mmCIF file of C-alpha atoms in Angstrom:
data_model
loop_
_atom_site.group_PDB
_atom_site.id
_atom_site.type_symbol
_atom_site.label_atom_id
_atom_site.label_comp_id
_atom_site.label_asym_id
_atom_site.label_seq_id
_atom_site.Cartn_x
_atom_site.Cartn_y
_atom_site.Cartn_z
ATOM 1 C CA MET A 1319 81.012 -62.156 91.049
ATOM 2 C CA THR A 1320 83.096 -60.932 93.993
ATOM 3 C CA ALA A 1321 86.787 -60.032 94.162
ATOM 4 C CA SER A 1322 87.491 -63.260 96.074
ATOM 5 C CA ASP A 1323 86.177 -65.330 93.140
ATOM 6 C CA LYS A 1324 89.442 -64.580 91.309
ATOM 7 C CA ALA A 1325 91.727 -65.348 94.271
ATOM 8 C CA PHE A 1326 93.729 -68.355 93.064
ATOM 9 C CA THR A 1327 96.419 -67.811 95.682
ATOM 10 C CA GLY A 1328 98.530 -69.807 98.138
ATOM 11 C CA SER A 1329 98.362 -73.569 97.585
ATOM 12 C CA ILE A 1330 95.189 -73.308 95.483
ATOM 13 C CA ALA A 1331 97.146 -73.340 92.189
ATOM 14 C CA GLN A 1332 98.967 -76.573 93.078
ATOM 15 C CA ILE A 1333 95.829 -78.398 94.288
ATOM 16 C CA TYR A 1334 93.884 -77.097 91.282
ATOM 17 C CA ASP A 1335 96.555 -78.399 88.923
ATOM 18 C CA ARG A 1336 97.013 -81.774 90.615
ATOM 19 C CA LEU A 1337 93.364 -82.663 91.240
ATOM 20 C CA LEU A 1338 90.898 -80.371 89.471
ATOM 21 C CA VAL A 1339 92.599 -80.291 86.064
ATOM 22 C CA PRO A 1340 92.377 -84.066 85.417
ATOM 23 C CA LEU A 1341 88.975 -84.226 87.106
ATOM 24 C CA ILE A 1342 87.053 -81.730 84.956
ATOM 25 C CA PHE A 1343 89.317 -79.667 82.685
ATOM 26 C CA ALA A 1344 91.467 -82.104 80.695
ATOM 27 C CA SER A 1345 88.740 -83.533 78.447
ATOM 28 C CA TYR A 1346 87.504 -80.069 77.487
ATOM 29 C CA ALA A 1347 91.059 -78.921 76.782
ATOM 30 C CA GLN A 1348 91.405 -81.738 74.257
ATOM 31 C CA ASP A 1349 88.079 -80.707 72.729
ATOM 32 C CA LEU A 1350 89.237 -77.102 72.261
ATOM 33 C CA ALA A 1351 92.618 -78.167 70.881
ATOM 34 C CA GLN A 1352 90.907 -80.372 68.282
ATOM 35 C CA ARG A 1353 88.642 -77.533 67.180
ATOM 36 C CA ILE A 1354 91.497 -75.053 66.942
ATOM 37 C CA GLY A 1355 93.809 -77.498 65.200
ATOM 38 C CA ALA A 1356 91.195 -78.008 62.496
ATOM 39 C CA ARG A 1357 91.386 -74.300 61.689
ATOM 40 C CA GLN A 1358 95.147 -74.515 60.980
ATOM 41 C CA PRO A 1359 95.976 -71.183 62.657
ATOM 42 C CA ARG A 1360 99.275 -69.379 62.175
ATOM 43 C CA ASP A 1361 99.294 -68.378 65.844
ATOM 44 C CA VAL A 1362 97.086 -68.617 68.924
ATOM 45 C CA LEU A 1363 96.373 -66.365 71.891
ATOM 46 C CA GLU A 1364 95.080 -67.990 75.058
ATOM 47 C CA THR A 1365 93.472 -65.917 77.806
ATOM 48 C CA ALA A 1366 92.723 -67.119 81.358
ATOM 49 C CA ALA A 1367 95.162 -69.989 80.764
ATOM 50 C CA GLY A 1368 95.173 -71.080 84.402
ATOM 51 C CA THR A 1369 97.735 -73.820 84.975
ATOM 52 C CA GLY A 1370 98.036 -74.433 81.249
ATOM 53 C CA ILE A 1371 96.019 -77.536 80.422
ATOM 54 C CA VAL A 1372 94.767 -76.025 77.134
ATOM 55 C CA THR A 1373 98.261 -74.717 76.420
ATOM 56 C CA ARG A 1374 99.612 -78.251 76.769
ATOM 57 C CA ALA A 1375 96.856 -79.663 74.543
ATOM 58 C CA LEU A 1376 97.557 -77.017 71.888
ATOM 59 C CA HIS A 1377 101.303 -77.654 72.111
ATOM 60 C CA ALA A 1378 100.692 -81.338 71.448
ATOM 61 C CA LYS A 1379 98.131 -80.766 68.674
ATOM 62 C CA LEU A 1380 99.442 -77.840 66.617
ATOM 63 C CA PRO A 1381 102.411 -77.973 64.217
ATOM 64 C CA PRO A 1382 105.723 -77.013 65.886
ATOM 65 C CA ASP A 1383 105.994 -73.736 63.966
ATOM 66 C CA VAL A 1384 102.735 -72.320 65.408
ATOM 67 C CA PRO A 1385 103.492 -69.962 68.320
ATOM 68 C CA ILE A 1386 101.221 -69.967 71.371
ATOM 69 C CA THR A 1387 100.877 -66.960 73.673
ATOM 70 C CA ALA A 1388 99.358 -68.044 77.002
ATOM 71 C CA THR A 1389 98.150 -65.393 79.440
ATOM 72 C CA ASP A 1390 96.424 -65.280 82.799
ATOM 73 C CA LEU A 1391 95.574 -62.583 85.318
ATOM 74 C CA ASN A 1392 97.016 -64.666 88.188
ATOM 75 C CA GLU A 1393 100.786 -65.016 88.229
ATOM 76 C CA PRO A 1394 100.690 -68.017 90.656
ATOM 77 C CA MET A 1395 98.644 -69.943 88.085
ATOM 78 C CA LEU A 1396 101.123 -69.110 85.313
ATOM 79 C CA MET A 1397 104.034 -70.128 87.543
ATOM 80 C CA GLN A 1398 102.415 -73.529 87.929
ATOM 81 C CA ALA A 1399 101.663 -73.696 84.188
ATOM 82 C CA ARG A 1400 105.315 -73.021 83.312
ATOM 83 C CA THR A 1401 106.415 -76.160 85.160
ATOM 84 C CA HIS A 1402 104.734 -78.344 82.527
ATOM 85 C CA LEU A 1403 106.200 -76.721 79.396
ATOM 86 C CA ALA A 1404 109.437 -75.255 80.705
ATOM 87 C CA GLY A 1405 111.400 -76.174 77.571
ATOM 88 C CA ALA A 1406 108.772 -75.206 74.998
ATOM 89 C CA ALA A 1407 110.353 -72.319 73.106
ATOM 90 C CA ARG A 1408 107.258 -71.554 71.033
ATOM 91 C CA VAL A 1409 105.088 -70.977 74.118
ATOM 92 C CA ARG A 1410 105.218 -67.451 75.503
ATOM 93 C CA TRP A 1411 103.825 -67.007 79.020
ATOM 94 C CA GLN A 1412 102.626 -63.544 79.967
ATOM 95 C CA GLN A 1413 100.646 -62.163 82.885
ATOM 96 C CA ALA A 1414 97.771 -60.199 81.351
ATOM 97 C CA ASP A 1415 94.223 -59.069 82.055
ATOM 98 C CA ALA A 1416 91.797 -60.456 79.457
ATOM 99 C CA LEU A 1417 89.918 -57.140 79.651
ATOM 100 C CA ALA A 1418 93.037 -55.121 78.741
ATOM 101 C CA LEU A 1419 95.238 -57.286 76.549
ATOM 102 C CA PRO A 1420 98.766 -55.924 75.927
ATOM 103 C CA PHE A 1421 98.769 -56.899 72.243
ATOM 104 C CA ALA A 1422 98.316 -54.932 69.049
ATOM 105 C CA ASP A 1423 95.125 -55.101 67.016
ATOM 106 C CA ARG A 1424 94.834 -57.993 64.564
ATOM 107 C CA SER A 1425 97.719 -59.998 66.040
ATOM 108 C CA PHE A 1426 96.317 -63.561 66.132
ATOM 109 C CA ASP A 1427 94.306 -66.039 64.063
ATOM 110 C CA VAL A 1428 92.555 -67.599 67.076
ATOM 111 C CA THR A 1429 91.810 -66.478 70.612
ATOM 112 C CA VAL A 1430 90.935 -69.289 73.014
ATOM 113 C CA CYS A 1431 89.669 -69.200 76.590
ATOM 114 C CA GLN A 1432 88.830 -72.263 78.688
ATOM 115 C CA PHE A 1433 86.352 -71.677 81.533
ATOM 116 C CA GLY A 1434 87.505 -68.109 82.036
ATOM 117 C CA ALA A 1435 84.671 -65.957 80.686
ATOM 118 C CA MET A 1436 82.583 -66.606 83.807
ATOM 119 C CA PHE A 1437 85.244 -64.723 85.802
ATOM 120 C CA PHE A 1438 85.285 -61.617 83.566
ATOM 121 C CA PRO A 1439 83.866 -58.667 85.549
ATOM 122 C CA ASP A 1440 82.736 -57.164 82.213
ATOM 123 C CA ARG A 1441 82.180 -59.921 79.661
ATOM 124 C CA VAL A 1442 81.376 -57.634 76.742
ATOM 125 C CA LYS A 1443 84.655 -55.798 77.340
ATOM 126 C CA GLY A 1444 86.536 -59.089 77.595
ATOM 127 C CA TYR A 1445 84.977 -60.328 74.379
ATOM 128 C CA ALA A 1446 85.729 -57.027 72.640
ATOM 129 C CA GLU A 1447 89.386 -57.407 73.612
ATOM 130 C CA ALA A 1448 89.439 -60.950 72.233
ATOM 131 C CA ARG A 1449 87.954 -59.615 68.998
ATOM 132 C CA ARG A 1450 90.394 -56.696 68.813
ATOM 133 C CA ALA A 1451 93.335 -59.097 68.982
ATOM 134 C CA LEU A 1452 91.994 -61.200 66.091
ATOM 135 C CA ARG A 1453 92.827 -60.783 62.434
ATOM 136 C CA PRO A 1454 89.943 -60.509 59.963
ATOM 137 C CA GLY A 1455 88.351 -63.933 59.641
ATOM 138 C CA GLY A 1456 89.732 -65.057 63.001
ATOM 139 C CA ARG A 1457 87.747 -67.028 65.578
ATOM 140 C CA PHE A 1458 87.169 -66.728 69.294
ATOM 141 C CA VAL A 1459 86.734 -70.234 70.738
ATOM 142 C CA PHE A 1460 85.849 -70.707 74.398
ATOM 143 C CA ASN A 1461 83.777 -72.708 76.826
ATOM 144 C CA VAL A 1462 81.742 -72.134 79.979
ATOM 145 C CA TRP A 1463 80.193 -74.546 82.448
ATOM 146 C CA ASP A 1464 76.530 -75.435 82.103
ATOM 147 C CA ARG A 1465 74.093 -75.409 85.066
ATOM 148 C CA ILE A 1466 75.476 -76.837 88.280
ATOM 149 C CA GLU A 1467 72.634 -79.389 88.262
ATOM 150 C CA ASP A 1468 74.185 -80.881 85.105
ATOM 151 C CA ASN A 1469 77.593 -81.253 86.769
ATOM 152 C CA ALA A 1470 77.395 -84.062 89.288
ATOM 153 C CA PHE A 1471 80.372 -83.550 91.612
ATOM 154 C CA PRO A 1472 80.181 -79.761 92.083
ATOM 155 C CA HIS A 1473 76.423 -80.053 92.579
ATOM 156 C CA VAL A 1474 76.916 -82.412 95.536
ATOM 157 C CA VAL A 1475 79.701 -80.191 96.891
ATOM 158 C CA HIS A 1476 77.493 -77.113 96.646
ATOM 159 C CA GLU A 1477 74.484 -78.780 98.286
ATOM 160 C CA THR A 1478 76.632 -80.137 101.123
ATOM 161 C CA LEU A 1479 78.132 -76.739 101.870
ATOM 162 C CA GLN A 1480 74.644 -75.188 101.875
ATOM 163 C CA GLN A 1481 73.710 -77.600 104.654
ATOM 164 C CA LEU A 1482 76.996 -77.153 106.523
ATOM 165 C CA PHE A 1483 76.674 -73.350 106.641
ATOM 166 C CA PRO A 1484 72.884 -72.784 106.700
ATOM 167 C CA ASP A 1485 73.107 -69.240 108.091
ATOM 168 C CA ASP A 1486 75.538 -68.016 105.432
ATOM 169 C CA PRO A 1487 75.869 -70.621 102.668
ATOM 170 C CA PRO A 1488 78.792 -70.113 100.262
ATOM 171 C CA GLN A 1489 77.626 -69.352 96.731
ATOM 172 C CA PHE A 1490 80.859 -69.322 94.718
ATOM 173 C CA PHE A 1491 79.905 -72.216 92.423
ATOM 174 C CA THR A 1492 76.468 -70.941 91.431
ATOM 175 C CA ARG A 1493 77.587 -67.313 91.364
ATOM 176 C CA THR A 1494 80.591 -67.701 89.077
ATOM 177 C CA PRO A 1495 81.713 -71.047 87.559
ATOM 178 C CA HIS A 1496 78.124 -72.208 87.012
ATOM 179 C CA GLY A 1497 76.507 -68.789 86.799
ATOM 180 C CA TYR A 1498 76.868 -67.981 83.089
ATOM 181 C CA TYR A 1499 75.115 -70.614 80.993
ATOM 182 C CA ASP A 1500 72.165 -68.790 79.406
ATOM 183 C CA THR A 1501 72.797 -69.144 75.681
ATOM 184 C CA GLU A 1502 70.781 -66.078 74.713
ATOM 185 C CA ARG A 1503 72.752 -63.960 77.165
ATOM 186 C CA ILE A 1504 76.041 -65.313 75.818
ATOM 187 C CA LYS A 1505 74.987 -64.570 72.233
ATOM 188 C CA ALA A 1506 73.867 -61.066 73.212
ATOM 189 C CA ASP A 1507 77.184 -60.342 74.936
ATOM 190 C CA LEU A 1508 79.181 -61.589 71.949
ATOM 191 C CA THR A 1509 77.037 -59.608 69.525
ATOM 192 C CA ALA A 1510 77.510 -56.469 71.623
ATOM 193 C CA ALA A 1511 81.276 -57.036 71.404
ATOM 194 C CA GLY A 1512 81.095 -57.182 67.606
ATOM 195 C CA PHE A 1513 81.114 -60.922 66.960
ATOM 196 C CA ALA A 1514 78.990 -62.785 64.414
ATOM 197 C CA ASP A 1515 78.468 -66.352 63.222
ATOM 198 C CA ILE A 1516 78.047 -67.513 66.830
ATOM 199 C CA VAL A 1517 77.804 -71.267 67.348
ATOM 200 C CA ILE A 1518 77.067 -72.778 70.775
ATOM 201 C CA GLU A 1519 77.244 -76.526 71.414
ATOM 202 C CA THR A 1520 76.482 -78.543 74.546
ATOM 203 C CA VAL A 1521 79.334 -80.972 75.262
ATOM 204 C CA THR A 1522 79.087 -83.666 77.940
ATOM 205 C CA HIS A 1523 81.926 -85.732 79.392
ATOM 206 C CA ARG A 1524 82.454 -87.977 82.416
ATOM 207 C CA SER A 1525 84.410 -86.880 85.467
ATOM 208 C CA ARG A 1526 86.361 -89.661 87.188
ATOM 209 C CA ALA A 1527 88.255 -89.846 90.474
ATOM 210 C CA ALA A 1528 90.061 -92.577 92.410
ATOM 211 C CA SER A 1529 88.000 -91.791 95.503
ATOM 212 C CA ALA A 1530 85.470 -89.310 96.868
ATOM 213 C CA HIS A 1531 88.285 -87.554 98.734
ATOM 214 C CA GLU A 1532 89.861 -86.289 95.483
ATOM 215 C CA PRO A 1533 86.923 -84.143 94.250
ATOM 216 C CA ALA A 1534 86.281 -83.009 97.828
ATOM 217 C CA MET A 1535 89.852 -81.701 98.042
ATOM 218 C CA ALA A 1536 89.740 -80.345 94.496
ATOM 219 C CA PHE A 1537 86.581 -78.281 94.913
ATOM 220 C CA CYS A 1538 86.952 -77.245 98.569
ATOM 221 C CA GLN A 1539 90.676 -76.485 98.582
ATOM 222 C CA GLY A 1540 91.673 -76.052 94.929
ATOM 223 C CA THR A 1541 89.233 -73.257 94.033
ATOM 224 C CA PRO A 1542 88.290 -69.864 95.518
ATOM 225 C CA MET A 1543 85.605 -71.766 97.432
ATOM 226 C CA ARG A 1544 88.425 -72.343 99.919
ATOM 227 C CA GLY A 1545 88.348 -68.688 100.922
ATOM 228 C CA GLU A 1546 84.580 -68.765 101.417
ATOM 229 C CA ILE A 1547 84.833 -71.819 103.678
ATOM 230 C CA GLU A 1548 87.717 -70.392 105.694
ATOM 231 C CA ALA A 1549 85.923 -67.059 106.131
ATOM 232 C CA ARG A 1550 83.014 -68.818 107.824
ATOM 233 C CA GLY A 1551 85.093 -70.347 110.602
ATOM 234 C CA THR A 1552 83.637 -73.394 112.353
ATOM 235 C CA PRO A 1553 83.721 -76.232 111.402
ATOM 236 C CA GLY A 1554 86.790 -75.197 109.375
ATOM 237 C CA LEU A 1555 88.309 -76.153 106.047
ATOM 238 C CA GLU A 1556 89.396 -79.705 106.878
ATOM 239 C CA ALA A 1557 86.077 -80.637 108.503
ATOM 240 C CA ALA A 1558 84.153 -79.143 105.577
ATOM 241 C CA THR A 1559 86.299 -81.068 103.104
ATOM 242 C CA GLN A 1560 85.658 -84.281 105.023
ATOM 243 C CA ALA A 1561 81.911 -83.638 105.106
ATOM 244 C CA VAL A 1562 81.925 -83.142 101.337
ATOM 245 C CA ALA A 1563 83.946 -86.333 100.826
ATOM 246 C CA GLU A 1564 81.413 -88.285 102.883
ATOM 247 C CA ALA A 1565 78.519 -86.808 100.891
ATOM 248 C CA LEU A 1566 80.198 -87.712 97.615
ATOM 249 C CA GLU A 1567 80.819 -91.244 98.832
ATOM 250 C CA ARG A 1568 77.194 -91.628 99.874
ATOM 251 C CA ARG A 1569 76.067 -90.434 96.454
ATOM 252 C CA PHE A 1570 78.592 -92.195 94.204
ATOM 253 C CA GLY A 1571 79.979 -95.025 96.338
ATOM 254 C CA ALA A 1572 83.302 -95.994 97.868
ATOM 255 C CA GLY A 1573 86.401 -96.479 95.728
ATOM 256 C CA PRO A 1574 86.621 -94.998 92.212
ATOM 257 C CA ILE A 1575 83.698 -92.721 91.357
ATOM 258 C CA GLU A 1576 82.418 -90.941 88.264
ATOM 259 C CA GLY A 1577 79.746 -88.442 87.335
ATOM 260 C CA ALA A 1578 78.537 -86.288 84.468
ATOM 261 C CA ILE A 1579 80.075 -82.943 83.555
ATOM 262 C CA GLN A 1580 78.537 -80.583 81.009
ATOM 263 C CA ALA A 1581 79.695 -77.397 79.352
ATOM 264 C CA LEU A 1582 78.863 -75.066 76.481
ATOM 265 C CA VAL A 1583 81.490 -74.675 73.751
ATOM 266 C CA ILE A 1584 81.213 -71.416 71.817
ATOM 267 C CA SER A 1585 82.807 -70.266 68.576
ATOM 268 C CA ALA A 1586 82.395 -66.777 67.117
ATOM 269 C CA ALA A 1587 83.842 -64.927 64.127
#
């Protein structure tokens, strides 16, 4: 992972929230909220909350007396997240590094993280912090993307950008979002952080968009891939986005499109 992989700056947060969240994140947020709700926690800590799709799912699922503390390293993402739950008194938003959480030991029943662990520069340290914040018997529940080949839209985006920039192909997707799917490695990292009773499930959903242009915009301009494209100059961000849209349309057709998405959902005690 590079420093730019965590750069959710400028208009990225708004595009991410408007296009990418419903495209690939919403169904997995509901999945996590269901799992956490079944545990009947007294309180929940969320790390790497992004623009708050899991926070919203938890707010809708959990009883109104269960407080939710939602954190993210990137303040622009939290600013966007706040717009959705501005009047929710039980939700506390706080800028925080998942590798150095500003909370006392044994403060929460559940720690949850949606598609954030791939961005941790030191995953064992991040997991150890999640464990430190948990009370005895608490659970760490999180998910990570599976191989890019099992995720239809980003796979086409990645392959198209490889062809568009053959001399210096951008590798953000395979390096970070889809770069941490080896189950034995995940188990080893969690074990090193002190976790036990590790359960890993493969969960598949369908990703749907009104047109090929939506995922092209979402992945090219609503993720740190934007910075990689812009850094390479010609043909530029708009031309690259258009090329991706055309590739998606060739693969999935004109009009509404859909494709498979696949992730690993992990729970550890």
